Short mmCIF file of C-alpha atoms in Angstrom, two decimals:
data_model
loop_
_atom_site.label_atom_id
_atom_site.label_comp_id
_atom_site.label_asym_id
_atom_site.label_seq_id
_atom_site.Cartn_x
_atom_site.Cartn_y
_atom_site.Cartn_z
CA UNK A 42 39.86 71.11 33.68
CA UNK A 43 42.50 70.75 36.19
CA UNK A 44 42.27 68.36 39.29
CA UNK A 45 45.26 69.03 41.88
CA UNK A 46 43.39 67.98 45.28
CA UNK A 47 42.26 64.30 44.75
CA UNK A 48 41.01 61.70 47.32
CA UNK A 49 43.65 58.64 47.61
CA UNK A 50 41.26 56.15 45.70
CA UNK A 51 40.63 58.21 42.90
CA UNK A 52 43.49 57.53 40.79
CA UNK A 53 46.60 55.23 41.18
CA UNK A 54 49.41 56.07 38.88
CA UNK A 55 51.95 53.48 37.96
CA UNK A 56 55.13 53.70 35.74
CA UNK A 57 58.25 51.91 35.37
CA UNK A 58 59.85 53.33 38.11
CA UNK A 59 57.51 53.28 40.75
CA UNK A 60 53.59 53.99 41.68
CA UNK A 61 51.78 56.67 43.84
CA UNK A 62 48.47 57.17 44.96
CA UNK A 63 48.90 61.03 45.13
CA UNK A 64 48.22 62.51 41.38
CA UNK A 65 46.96 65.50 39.11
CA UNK A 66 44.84 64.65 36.14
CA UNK A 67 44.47 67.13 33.71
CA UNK A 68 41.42 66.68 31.66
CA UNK A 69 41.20 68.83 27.88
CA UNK A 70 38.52 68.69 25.51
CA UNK A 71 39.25 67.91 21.76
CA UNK A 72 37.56 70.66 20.78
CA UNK A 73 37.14 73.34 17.81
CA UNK A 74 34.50 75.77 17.14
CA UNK A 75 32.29 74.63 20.31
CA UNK A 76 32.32 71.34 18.60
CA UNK A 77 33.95 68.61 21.57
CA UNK A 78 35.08 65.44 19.36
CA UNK A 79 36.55 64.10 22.58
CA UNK A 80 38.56 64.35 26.15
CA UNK A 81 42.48 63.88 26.59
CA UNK A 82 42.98 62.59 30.23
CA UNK A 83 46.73 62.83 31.31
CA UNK A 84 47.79 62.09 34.54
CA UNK A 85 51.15 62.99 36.33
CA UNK A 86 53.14 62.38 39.25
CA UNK A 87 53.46 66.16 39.47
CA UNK A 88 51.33 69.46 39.29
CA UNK A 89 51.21 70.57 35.62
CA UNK A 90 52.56 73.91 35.01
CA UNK A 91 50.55 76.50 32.85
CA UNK A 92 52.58 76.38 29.74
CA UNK A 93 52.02 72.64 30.15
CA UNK A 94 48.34 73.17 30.31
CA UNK A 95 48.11 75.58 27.51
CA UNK A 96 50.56 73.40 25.25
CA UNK A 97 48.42 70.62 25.95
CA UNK A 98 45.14 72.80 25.34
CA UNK A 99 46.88 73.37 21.43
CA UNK A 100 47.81 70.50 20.82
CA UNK A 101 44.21 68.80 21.82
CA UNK A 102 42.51 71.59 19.18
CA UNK A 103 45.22 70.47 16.66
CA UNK A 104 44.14 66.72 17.40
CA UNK A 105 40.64 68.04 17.12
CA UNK A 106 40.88 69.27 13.89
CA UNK A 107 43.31 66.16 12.65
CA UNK A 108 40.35 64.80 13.49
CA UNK A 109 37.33 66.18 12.12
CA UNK A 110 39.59 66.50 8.83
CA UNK A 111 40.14 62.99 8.97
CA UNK A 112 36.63 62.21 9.67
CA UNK A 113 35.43 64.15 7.11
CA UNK A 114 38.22 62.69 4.53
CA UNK A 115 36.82 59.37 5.46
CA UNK A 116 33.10 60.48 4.90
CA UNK A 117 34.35 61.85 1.46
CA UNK A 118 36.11 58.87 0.73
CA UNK A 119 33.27 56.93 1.28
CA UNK A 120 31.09 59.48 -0.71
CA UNK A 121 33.11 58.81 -3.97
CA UNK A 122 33.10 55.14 -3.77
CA UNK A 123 29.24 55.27 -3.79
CA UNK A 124 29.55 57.32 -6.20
CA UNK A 125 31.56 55.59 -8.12
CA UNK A 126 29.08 52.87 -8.19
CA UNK A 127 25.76 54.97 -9.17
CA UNK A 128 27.71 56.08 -11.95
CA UNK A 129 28.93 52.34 -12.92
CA UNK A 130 25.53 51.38 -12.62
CA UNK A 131 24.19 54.12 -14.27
CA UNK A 132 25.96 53.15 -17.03
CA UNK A 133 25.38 50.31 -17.08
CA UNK A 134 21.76 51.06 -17.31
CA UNK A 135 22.40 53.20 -20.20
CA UNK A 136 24.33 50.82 -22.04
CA UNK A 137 20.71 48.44 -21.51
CA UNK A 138 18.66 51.05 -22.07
CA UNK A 139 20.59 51.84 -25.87
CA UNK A 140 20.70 48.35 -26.61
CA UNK A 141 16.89 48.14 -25.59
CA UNK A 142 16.29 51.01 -27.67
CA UNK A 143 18.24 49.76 -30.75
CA UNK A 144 16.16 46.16 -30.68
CA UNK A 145 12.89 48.19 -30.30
CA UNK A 146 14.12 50.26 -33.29
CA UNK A 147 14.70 46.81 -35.23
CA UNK A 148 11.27 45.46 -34.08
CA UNK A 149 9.77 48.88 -35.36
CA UNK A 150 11.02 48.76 -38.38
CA UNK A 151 10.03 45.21 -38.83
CA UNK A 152 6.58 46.18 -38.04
CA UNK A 153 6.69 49.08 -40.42
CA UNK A 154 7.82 46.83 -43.32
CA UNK A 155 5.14 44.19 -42.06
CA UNK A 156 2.28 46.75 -42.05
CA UNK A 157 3.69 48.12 -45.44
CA UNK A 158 3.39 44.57 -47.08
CA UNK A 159 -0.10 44.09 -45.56
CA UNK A 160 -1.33 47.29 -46.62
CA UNK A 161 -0.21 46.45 -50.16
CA UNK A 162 -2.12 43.31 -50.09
CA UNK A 163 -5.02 44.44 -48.59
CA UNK A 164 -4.91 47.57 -51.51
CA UNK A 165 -4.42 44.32 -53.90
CA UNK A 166 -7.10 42.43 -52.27
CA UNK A 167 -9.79 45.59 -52.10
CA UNK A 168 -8.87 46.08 -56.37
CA UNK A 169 -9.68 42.52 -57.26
CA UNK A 170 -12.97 42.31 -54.84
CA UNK A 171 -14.08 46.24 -56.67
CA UNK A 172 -13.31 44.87 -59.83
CA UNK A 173 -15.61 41.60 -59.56
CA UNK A 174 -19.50 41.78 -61.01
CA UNK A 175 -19.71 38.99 -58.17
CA UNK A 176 -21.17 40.05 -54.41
CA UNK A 177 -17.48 39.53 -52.72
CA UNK A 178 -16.46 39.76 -48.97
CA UNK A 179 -14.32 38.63 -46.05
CA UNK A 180 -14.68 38.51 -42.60
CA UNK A 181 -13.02 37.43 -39.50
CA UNK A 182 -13.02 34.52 -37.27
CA UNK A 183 -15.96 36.04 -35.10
CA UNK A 184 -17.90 37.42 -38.41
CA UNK A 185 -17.25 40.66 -38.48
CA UNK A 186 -16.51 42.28 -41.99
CA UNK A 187 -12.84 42.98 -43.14
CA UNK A 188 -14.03 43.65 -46.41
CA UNK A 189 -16.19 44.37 -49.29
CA UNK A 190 -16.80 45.20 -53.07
CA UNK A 191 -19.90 47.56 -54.08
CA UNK A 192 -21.66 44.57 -55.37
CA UNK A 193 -22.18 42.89 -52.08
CA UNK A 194 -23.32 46.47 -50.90
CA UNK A 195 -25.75 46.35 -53.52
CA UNK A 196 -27.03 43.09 -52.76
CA UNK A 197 -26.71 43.63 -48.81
CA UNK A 198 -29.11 46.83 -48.92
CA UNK A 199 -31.92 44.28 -51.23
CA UNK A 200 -32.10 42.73 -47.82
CA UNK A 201 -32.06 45.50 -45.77
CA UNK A 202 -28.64 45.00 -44.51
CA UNK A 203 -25.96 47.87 -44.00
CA UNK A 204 -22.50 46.51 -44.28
CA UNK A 205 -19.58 48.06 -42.58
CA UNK A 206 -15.99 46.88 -41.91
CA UNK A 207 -16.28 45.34 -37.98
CA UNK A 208 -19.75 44.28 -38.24
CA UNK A 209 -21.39 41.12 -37.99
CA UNK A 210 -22.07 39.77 -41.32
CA UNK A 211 -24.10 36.26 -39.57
CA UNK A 212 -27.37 38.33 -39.53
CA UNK A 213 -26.94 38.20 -43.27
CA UNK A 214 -25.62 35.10 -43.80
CA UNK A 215 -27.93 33.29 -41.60
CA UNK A 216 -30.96 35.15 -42.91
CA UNK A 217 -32.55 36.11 -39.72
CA UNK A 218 -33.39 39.42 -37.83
CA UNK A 219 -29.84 39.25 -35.65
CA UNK A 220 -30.14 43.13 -35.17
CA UNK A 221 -26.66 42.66 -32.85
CA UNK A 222 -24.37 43.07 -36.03
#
């Protein structure tokens, strides 16, 4: 957009060598592909010529596109350094995550060895109590069997009591009709 006929107030040019009242203002978009990324104003003492206007016109679609490269640099730039940092702390999530995983393999393996022992001693335990003429058993803190040898079966059913591993044993102990096992 060219302005050549301008009211006295609208613009007052001053320079080192003088002032005047009396200007043209040439006003070009930055713009490329119908996309304005701003407006060069330049103002003169004198008309601007048409290869002054079309220089200007190239050179503000070259500034455009400095600048939508330079945005878009920027945007990159700023792209990769967030980046950068989901992948550092993906790592380091990974690197918690393994070191999670090796002391859950260590606690496994504890429990398997655990489990392994137990299950020895309970197979122990369940050969001795077969073994026994005696009525043998044991239970848990709240009563309820763990285990048994036939015998105590035997002796169990004289009183018309079923034994099974996890049920109440008091009913037979305490001699009453506790039918809750």
């Amino acid at each position: 957009m060219y302005l050549n006929e301008l009211p006295d107030e609208f613009i007052s040019i001053k320079a080192g060598l003088g002032q005047s009242k009396k200007g043209y203002v040439l006003l070009v978009p930055l713009k490329k592909d119908d996309l304005c990324e701003g407006v060069i104003e330049i103002a003169g003492f004198n008309e601007f010529l048409p290869f002054q206007q079309e220089f200007v016109r190239k050179l503000a679609e070259d500034i455009a596109i400095t600048y939508r490269s330079t945005k878009a640099n920027s945007k990159t730039r700023e792209l990769l350094e967030e980046s950068k940092l989901q992948e550092e702390k993906l790592k380091n999530q990974e690197e918690e995550l393994l070191q999670n995983m090796e002391e859950l393999s260590a606690i496994h393996e504890e429990l398997e060895r655990t489990l392994k022992e137990v299950t020895e001693k309970e197979r122990y335990l369940n050969q001795v109590i077969d073994v026994s003429n005696d009525p043998l058993f044991t239970f848990d803190l709240e009563g309820k069997l763990i285990s048994f040898n036939k015998r105590f079966s035997d002796v169990a059913n004289l009183v018309d009591y079923l034994p099974e591993k996890g049920v109440s044993v008091r009913a037979f102990l305490e001699g009453n009709d506790d039918t809750a096992y």
